[in-house]
Tab-separated table of C-alpha atoms in Angstrom:
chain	number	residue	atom	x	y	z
A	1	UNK	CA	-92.628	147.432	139.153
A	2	UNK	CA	-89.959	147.314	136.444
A	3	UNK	CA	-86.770	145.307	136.263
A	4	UNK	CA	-84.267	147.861	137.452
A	5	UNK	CA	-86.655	148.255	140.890
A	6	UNK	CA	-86.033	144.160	140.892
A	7	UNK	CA	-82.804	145.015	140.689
A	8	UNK	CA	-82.086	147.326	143.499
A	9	UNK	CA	-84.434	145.092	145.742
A	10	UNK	CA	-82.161	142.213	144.582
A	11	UNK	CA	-79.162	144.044	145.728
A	12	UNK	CA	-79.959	145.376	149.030
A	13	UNK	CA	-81.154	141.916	149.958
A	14	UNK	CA	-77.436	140.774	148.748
A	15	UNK	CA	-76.380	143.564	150.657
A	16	UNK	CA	-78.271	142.690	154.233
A	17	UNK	CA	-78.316	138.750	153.752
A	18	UNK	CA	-81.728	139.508	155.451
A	19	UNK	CA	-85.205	139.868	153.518
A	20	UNK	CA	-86.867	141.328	157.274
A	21	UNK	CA	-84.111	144.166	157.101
A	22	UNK	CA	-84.246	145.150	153.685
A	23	UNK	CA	-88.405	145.745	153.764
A	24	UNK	CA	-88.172	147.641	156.654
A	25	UNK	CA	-85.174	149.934	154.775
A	26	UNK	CA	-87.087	149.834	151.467
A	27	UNK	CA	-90.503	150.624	153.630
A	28	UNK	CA	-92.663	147.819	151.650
A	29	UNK	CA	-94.375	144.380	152.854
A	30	UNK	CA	-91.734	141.584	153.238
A	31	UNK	CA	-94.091	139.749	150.693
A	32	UNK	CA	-93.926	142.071	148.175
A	33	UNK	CA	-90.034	141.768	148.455
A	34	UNK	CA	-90.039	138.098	148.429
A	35	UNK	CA	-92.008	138.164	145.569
A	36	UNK	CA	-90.159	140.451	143.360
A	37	UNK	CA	-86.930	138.888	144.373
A	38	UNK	CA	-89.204	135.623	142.663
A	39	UNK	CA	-89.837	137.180	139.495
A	40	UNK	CA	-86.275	138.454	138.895
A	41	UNK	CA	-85.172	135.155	139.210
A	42	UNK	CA	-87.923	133.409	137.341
A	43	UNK	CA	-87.141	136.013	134.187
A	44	UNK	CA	-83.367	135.528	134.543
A	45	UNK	CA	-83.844	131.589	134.711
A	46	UNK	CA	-81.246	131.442	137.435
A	47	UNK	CA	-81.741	131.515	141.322
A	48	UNK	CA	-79.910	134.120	142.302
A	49	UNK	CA	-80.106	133.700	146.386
A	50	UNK	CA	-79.997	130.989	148.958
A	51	UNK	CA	-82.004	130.976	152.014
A	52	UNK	CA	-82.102	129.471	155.408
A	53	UNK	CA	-84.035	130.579	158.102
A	54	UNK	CA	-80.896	132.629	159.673
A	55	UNK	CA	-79.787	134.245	156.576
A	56	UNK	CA	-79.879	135.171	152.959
A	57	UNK	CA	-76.459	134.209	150.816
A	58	UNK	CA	-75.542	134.717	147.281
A	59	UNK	CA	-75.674	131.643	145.063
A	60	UNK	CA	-72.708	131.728	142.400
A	61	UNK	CA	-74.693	133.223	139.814
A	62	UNK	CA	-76.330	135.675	142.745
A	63	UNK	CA	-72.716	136.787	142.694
A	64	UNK	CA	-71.957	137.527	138.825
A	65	UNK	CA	-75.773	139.181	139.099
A	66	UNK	CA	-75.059	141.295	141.840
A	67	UNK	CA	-71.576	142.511	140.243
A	68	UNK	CA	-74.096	143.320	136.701
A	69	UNK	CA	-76.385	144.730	138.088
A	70	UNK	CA	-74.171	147.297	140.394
A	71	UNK	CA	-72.358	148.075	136.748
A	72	UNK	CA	-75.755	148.745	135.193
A	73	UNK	CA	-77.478	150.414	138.093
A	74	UNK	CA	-74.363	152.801	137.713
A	75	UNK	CA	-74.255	153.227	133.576
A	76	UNK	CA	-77.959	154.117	134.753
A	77	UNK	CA	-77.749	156.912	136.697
A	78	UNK	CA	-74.748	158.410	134.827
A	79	UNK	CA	-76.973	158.325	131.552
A	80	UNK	CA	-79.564	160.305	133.693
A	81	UNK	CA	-77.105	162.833	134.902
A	82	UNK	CA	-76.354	163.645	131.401
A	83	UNK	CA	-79.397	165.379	130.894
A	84	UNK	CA	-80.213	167.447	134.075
A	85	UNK	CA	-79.359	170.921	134.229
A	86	UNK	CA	-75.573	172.069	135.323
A	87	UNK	CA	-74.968	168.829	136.992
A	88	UNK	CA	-78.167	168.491	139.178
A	89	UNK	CA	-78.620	165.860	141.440
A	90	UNK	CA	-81.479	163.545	142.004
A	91	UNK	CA	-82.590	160.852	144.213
A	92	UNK	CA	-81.792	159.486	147.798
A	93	UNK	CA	-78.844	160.310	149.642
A	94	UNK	CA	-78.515	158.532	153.038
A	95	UNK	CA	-74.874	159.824	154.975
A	96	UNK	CA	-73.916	159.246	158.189
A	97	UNK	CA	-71.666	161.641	160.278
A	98	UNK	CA	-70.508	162.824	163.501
A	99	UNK	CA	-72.995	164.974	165.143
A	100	UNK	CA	-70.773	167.627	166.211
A	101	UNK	CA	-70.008	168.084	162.454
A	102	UNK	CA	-73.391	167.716	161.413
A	103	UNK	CA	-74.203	170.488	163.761
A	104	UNK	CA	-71.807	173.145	163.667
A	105	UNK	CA	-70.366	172.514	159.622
A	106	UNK	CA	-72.551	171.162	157.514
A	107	UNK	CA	-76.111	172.201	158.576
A	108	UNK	CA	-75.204	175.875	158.608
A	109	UNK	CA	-74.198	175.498	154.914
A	110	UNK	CA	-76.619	172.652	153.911
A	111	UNK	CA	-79.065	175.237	152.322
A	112	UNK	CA	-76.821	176.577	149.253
A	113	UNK	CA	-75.728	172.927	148.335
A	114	UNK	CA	-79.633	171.538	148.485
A	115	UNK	CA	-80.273	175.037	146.596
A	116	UNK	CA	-78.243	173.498	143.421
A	117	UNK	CA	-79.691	170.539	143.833
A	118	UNK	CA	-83.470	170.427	144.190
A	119	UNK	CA	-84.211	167.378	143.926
A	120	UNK	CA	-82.046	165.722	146.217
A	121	UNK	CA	-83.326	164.126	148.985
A	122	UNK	CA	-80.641	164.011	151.780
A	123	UNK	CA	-81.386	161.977	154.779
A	124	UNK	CA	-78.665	162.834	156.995
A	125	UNK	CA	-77.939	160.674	160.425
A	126	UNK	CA	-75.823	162.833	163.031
A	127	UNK	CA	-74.503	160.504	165.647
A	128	UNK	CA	-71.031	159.525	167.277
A	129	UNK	CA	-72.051	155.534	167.096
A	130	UNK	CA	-69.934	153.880	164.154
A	131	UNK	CA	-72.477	152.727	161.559
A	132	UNK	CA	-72.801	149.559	159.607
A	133	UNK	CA	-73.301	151.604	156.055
A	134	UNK	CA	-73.906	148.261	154.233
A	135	UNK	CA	-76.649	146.994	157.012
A	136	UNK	CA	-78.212	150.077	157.730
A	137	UNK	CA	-78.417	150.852	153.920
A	138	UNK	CA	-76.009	154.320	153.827
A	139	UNK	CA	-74.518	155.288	150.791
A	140	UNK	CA	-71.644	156.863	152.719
A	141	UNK	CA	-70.547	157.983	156.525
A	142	UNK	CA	-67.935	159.951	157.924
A	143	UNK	CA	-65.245	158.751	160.256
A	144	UNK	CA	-63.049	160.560	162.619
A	145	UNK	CA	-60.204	158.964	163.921
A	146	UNK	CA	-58.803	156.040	163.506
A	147	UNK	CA	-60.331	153.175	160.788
A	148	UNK	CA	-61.199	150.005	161.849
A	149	UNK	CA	-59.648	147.413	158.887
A	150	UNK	CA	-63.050	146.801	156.556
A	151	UNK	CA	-63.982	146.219	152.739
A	152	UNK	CA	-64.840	150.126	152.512
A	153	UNK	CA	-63.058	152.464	150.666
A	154	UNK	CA	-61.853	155.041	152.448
A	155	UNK	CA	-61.296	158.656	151.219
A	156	UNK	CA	-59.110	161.041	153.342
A	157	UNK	CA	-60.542	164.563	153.787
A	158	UNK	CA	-58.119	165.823	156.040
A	159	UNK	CA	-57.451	166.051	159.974
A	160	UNK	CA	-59.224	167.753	162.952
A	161	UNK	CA	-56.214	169.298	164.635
A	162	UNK	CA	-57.262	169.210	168.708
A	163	UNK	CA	-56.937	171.354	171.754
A	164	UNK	CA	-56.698	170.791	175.546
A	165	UNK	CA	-58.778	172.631	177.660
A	166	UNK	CA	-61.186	173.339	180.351
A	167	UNK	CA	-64.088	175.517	181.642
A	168	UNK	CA	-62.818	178.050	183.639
A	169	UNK	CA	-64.741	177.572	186.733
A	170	UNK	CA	-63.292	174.365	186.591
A	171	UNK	CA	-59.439	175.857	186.197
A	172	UNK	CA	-60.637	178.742	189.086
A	173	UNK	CA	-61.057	175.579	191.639
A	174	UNK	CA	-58.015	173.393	190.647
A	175	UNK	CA	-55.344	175.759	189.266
A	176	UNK	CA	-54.073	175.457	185.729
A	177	UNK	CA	-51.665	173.049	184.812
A	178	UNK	CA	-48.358	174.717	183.281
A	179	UNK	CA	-46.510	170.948	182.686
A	180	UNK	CA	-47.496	167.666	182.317
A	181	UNK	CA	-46.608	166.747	185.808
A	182	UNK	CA	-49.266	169.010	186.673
A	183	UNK	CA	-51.620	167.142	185.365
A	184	UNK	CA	-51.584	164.405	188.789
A	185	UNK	CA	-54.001	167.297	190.502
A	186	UNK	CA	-56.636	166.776	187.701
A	187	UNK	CA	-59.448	165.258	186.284
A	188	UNK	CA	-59.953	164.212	182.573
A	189	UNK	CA	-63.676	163.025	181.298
A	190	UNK	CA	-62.978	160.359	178.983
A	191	UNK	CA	-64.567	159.855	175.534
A	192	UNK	CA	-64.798	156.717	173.340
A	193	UNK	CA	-67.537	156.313	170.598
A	194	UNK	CA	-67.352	153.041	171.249
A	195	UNK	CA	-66.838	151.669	175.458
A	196	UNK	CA	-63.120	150.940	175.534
A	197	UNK	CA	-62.378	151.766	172.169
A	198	UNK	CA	-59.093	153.208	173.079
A	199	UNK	CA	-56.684	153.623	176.299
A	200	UNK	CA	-58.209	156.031	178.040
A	201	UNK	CA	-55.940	158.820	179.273
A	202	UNK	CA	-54.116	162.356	178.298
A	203	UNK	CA	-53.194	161.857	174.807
A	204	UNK	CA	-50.154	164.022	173.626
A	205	UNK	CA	-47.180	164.907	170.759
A	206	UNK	CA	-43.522	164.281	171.839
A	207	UNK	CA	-41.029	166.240	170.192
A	208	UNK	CA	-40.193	163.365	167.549
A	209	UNK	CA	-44.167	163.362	166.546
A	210	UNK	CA	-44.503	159.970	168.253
A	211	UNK	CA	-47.696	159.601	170.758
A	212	UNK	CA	-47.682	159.202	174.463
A	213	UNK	CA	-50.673	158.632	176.852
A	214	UNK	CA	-50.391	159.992	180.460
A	215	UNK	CA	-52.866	158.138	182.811
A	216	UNK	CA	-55.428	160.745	184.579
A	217	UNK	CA	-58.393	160.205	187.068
A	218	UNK	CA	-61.497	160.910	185.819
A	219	UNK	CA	-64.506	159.986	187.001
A	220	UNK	CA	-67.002	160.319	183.520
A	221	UNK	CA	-66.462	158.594	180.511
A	222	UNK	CA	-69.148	159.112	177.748
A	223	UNK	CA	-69.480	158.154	174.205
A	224	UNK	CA	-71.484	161.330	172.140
A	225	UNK	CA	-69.439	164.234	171.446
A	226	UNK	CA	-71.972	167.316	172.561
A	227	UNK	CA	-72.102	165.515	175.945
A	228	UNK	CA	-67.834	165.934	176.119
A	229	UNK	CA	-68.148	169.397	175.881
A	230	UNK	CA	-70.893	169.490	177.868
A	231	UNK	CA	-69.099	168.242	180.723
A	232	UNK	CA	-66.045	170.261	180.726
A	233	UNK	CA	-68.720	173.076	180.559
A	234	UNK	CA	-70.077	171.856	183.702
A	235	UNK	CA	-66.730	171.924	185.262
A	236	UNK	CA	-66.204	167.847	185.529
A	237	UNK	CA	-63.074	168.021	183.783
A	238	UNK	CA	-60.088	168.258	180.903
A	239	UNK	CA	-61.035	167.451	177.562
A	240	UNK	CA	-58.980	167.103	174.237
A	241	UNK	CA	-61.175	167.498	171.190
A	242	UNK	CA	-60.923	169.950	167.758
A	243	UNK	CA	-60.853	173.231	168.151
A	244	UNK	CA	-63.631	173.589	165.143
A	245	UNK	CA	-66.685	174.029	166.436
A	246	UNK	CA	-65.517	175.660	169.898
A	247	UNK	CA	-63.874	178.896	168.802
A	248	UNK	CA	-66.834	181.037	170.096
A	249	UNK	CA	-66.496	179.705	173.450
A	250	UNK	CA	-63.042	180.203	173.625
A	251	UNK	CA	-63.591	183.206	172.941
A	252	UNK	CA	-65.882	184.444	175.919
A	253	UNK	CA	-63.924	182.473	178.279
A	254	UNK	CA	-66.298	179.975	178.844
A	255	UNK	CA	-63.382	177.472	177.666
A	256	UNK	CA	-59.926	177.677	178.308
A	257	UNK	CA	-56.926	176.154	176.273
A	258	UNK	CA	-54.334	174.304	178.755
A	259	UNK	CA	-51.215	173.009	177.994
A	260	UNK	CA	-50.795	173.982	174.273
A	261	UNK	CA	-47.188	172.704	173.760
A	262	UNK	CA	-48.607	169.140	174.976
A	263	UNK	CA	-51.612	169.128	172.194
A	264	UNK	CA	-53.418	165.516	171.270
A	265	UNK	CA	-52.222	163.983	167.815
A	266	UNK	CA	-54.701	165.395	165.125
A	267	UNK	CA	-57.541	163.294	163.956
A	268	UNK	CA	-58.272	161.947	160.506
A	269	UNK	CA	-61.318	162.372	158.845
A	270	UNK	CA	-62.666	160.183	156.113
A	271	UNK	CA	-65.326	159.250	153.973
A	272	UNK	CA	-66.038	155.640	153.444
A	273	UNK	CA	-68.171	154.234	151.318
A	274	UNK	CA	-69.001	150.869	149.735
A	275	UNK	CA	-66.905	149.609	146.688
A	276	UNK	CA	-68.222	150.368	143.530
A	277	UNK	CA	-67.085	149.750	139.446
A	278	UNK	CA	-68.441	153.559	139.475
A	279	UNK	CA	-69.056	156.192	142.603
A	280	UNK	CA	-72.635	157.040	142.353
A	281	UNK	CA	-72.735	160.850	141.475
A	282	UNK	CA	-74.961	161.425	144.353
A	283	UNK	CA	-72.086	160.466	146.955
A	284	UNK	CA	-68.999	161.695	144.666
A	285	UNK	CA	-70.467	165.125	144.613
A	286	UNK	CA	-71.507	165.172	148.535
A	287	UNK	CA	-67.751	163.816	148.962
A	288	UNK	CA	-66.271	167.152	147.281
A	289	UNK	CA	-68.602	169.095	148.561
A	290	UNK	CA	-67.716	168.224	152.146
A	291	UNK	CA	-64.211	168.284	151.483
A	292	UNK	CA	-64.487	171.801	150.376
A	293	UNK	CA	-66.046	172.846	153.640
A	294	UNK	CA	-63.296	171.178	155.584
A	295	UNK	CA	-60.943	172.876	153.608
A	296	UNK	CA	-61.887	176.012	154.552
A	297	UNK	CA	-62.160	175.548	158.317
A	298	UNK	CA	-59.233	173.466	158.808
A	299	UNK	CA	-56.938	176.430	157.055
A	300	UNK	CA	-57.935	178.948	159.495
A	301	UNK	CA	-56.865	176.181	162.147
A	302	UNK	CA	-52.870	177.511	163.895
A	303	UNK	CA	-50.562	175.312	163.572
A	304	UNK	CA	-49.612	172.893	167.009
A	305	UNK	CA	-46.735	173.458	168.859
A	306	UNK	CA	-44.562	170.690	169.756
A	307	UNK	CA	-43.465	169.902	173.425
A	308	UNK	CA	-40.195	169.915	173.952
A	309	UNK	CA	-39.804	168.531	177.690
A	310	UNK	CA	-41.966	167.157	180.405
């Protein structure tokens, strides 16, 4: 085990103030942790971490080693990128995303971008639960809607414009609604990521851009995106979510767009990932390549239409 293994031990133990966590992340005996962690500090001279028996903290020179050794973790793999062919990449990657997104964008064009890059090892997590990236050891994840305030840094990749609809067994049995006061003879499933994340009701665009919420019954609220659509499927409701992703069941009529002029503010997507001197050039080029994708299937997107009355 050399010094720069040490080293990115040393930091993910920084990272999870926790030396339990960071063996089971790093898949190796706590012991053999603890002991490396040892050495590195024996061959700097310094002691680099404080410990309790609730958690692991930084000691002040833990702090100016942890800032080193990000810099010269980072020099590190730049020097190595310099020599692999047409800008290969190499290593780990561990992202976190949505799991509508995962399904519908970025698996179907997952094989030309692992096709550049061989050697990559992407281990992708798929789920609507916000992450911790630092404590669960991701490199990056990707957020839609609104950011809570953190540390991260947050890079915009654009917005998921949405739609209102319904199934249209659903709309058969209640009638579809031409106006907002329409609305009182309907049901909305609710969605949150997180239980009570947001006011739960019919989001919607005035004319000045502001946003309004209309209170609706509903009687399902559920927190994974595949299980939203899956209930408007099944008839339980009205459901505001992108359009990406859903085109082909618009398109048989399985799903039916309500209320266009009346359509949910648009939802930003971002990348976040942890602050860095320098972006790893695993996560900078998984960034642009994901923003590319976006790109293209947000510009086929129409645009909203405004309301202009109740």
């Amino acid at each position: 085990m050399d010094q720069l293994d040490a080293m990115r031990m040393f930091m993910r133990v920084a990272e999870l103030e926790s030396f339990t966590r960071s063996a089971e992340q790093l898949g190796m005996p706590k012991a053999t942790l603890s002991a490396a962690i040892r050495r590195l500090e024996e061959q700097l001279g310094a002691r680099l971490l404080h410990r309790t028996t609730r958690r692991v903290q930084l000691t002040t020179d833990g702090q100016l080693c942890y800032a080193r050794c990000q810099a010269l973790l980072a020099d590190m793999e730049e020097f190595n990128g310099l020599f692999r062919p047409h800008g290969q990449l190499s290593g780990q990657l561990r992202v976190d995303m949505p799991s509508r997104m995962a399904r519908h964008l970025v698996i179907p064009a997952l094989p030309a971008f692992l096709a550049t890059h061989p050697d990559l090892q992407l281990m992708l997590s798929s789920t609507d639960r916000r992450v911790d990236l630092v404590r669960e050891g991701f490199d990056c994840v990707v957020r839609v809607g609104a950011l809570e305030s953190s540390s991260l840094v947050a890079r915009p990749l654009g917005h998921y414009r949405q739609i209102n609809c319904a199934s249209a067994t659903y709309l058969a049995r209640h009638g579809i609604p031409q106006t907002l006061a329409d609305l009182a003879g309907h049901r909305l499933v609710h969605y949150g990521a997180v239980p009570g994340d947001k006011e739960a009701g019919f989001e919607y665009l005035q004319a000045d851009g502001s946003r309004a919420v209309l209170a609706m019954a509903g009687t399902l609220t559920v927190n994974d995106s595949e299980t939203y659509l899956a209930a408007a499927l099944a008839g339980l409701g009205i459901i505001q979510m992108p359009r990406v992703g859903v085109e082909a069941l618009l398109a048989s009529g399985e799903l039916v767009m309500v209320l266009p002029q009346w359509q949910a503010p648009p939802l930003p997507i971002h990348a976040l990932y942890a602050h860095r001197r320098q972006l790893s050039p695993r996560v900078q080029a998984f960034i642009h390549w994901l923003g590319g994708l976006l790109d293209m299937a947000l510009a086929s997107e129409p645009a909203p239409a405004l309301s202009s009355g109740q």
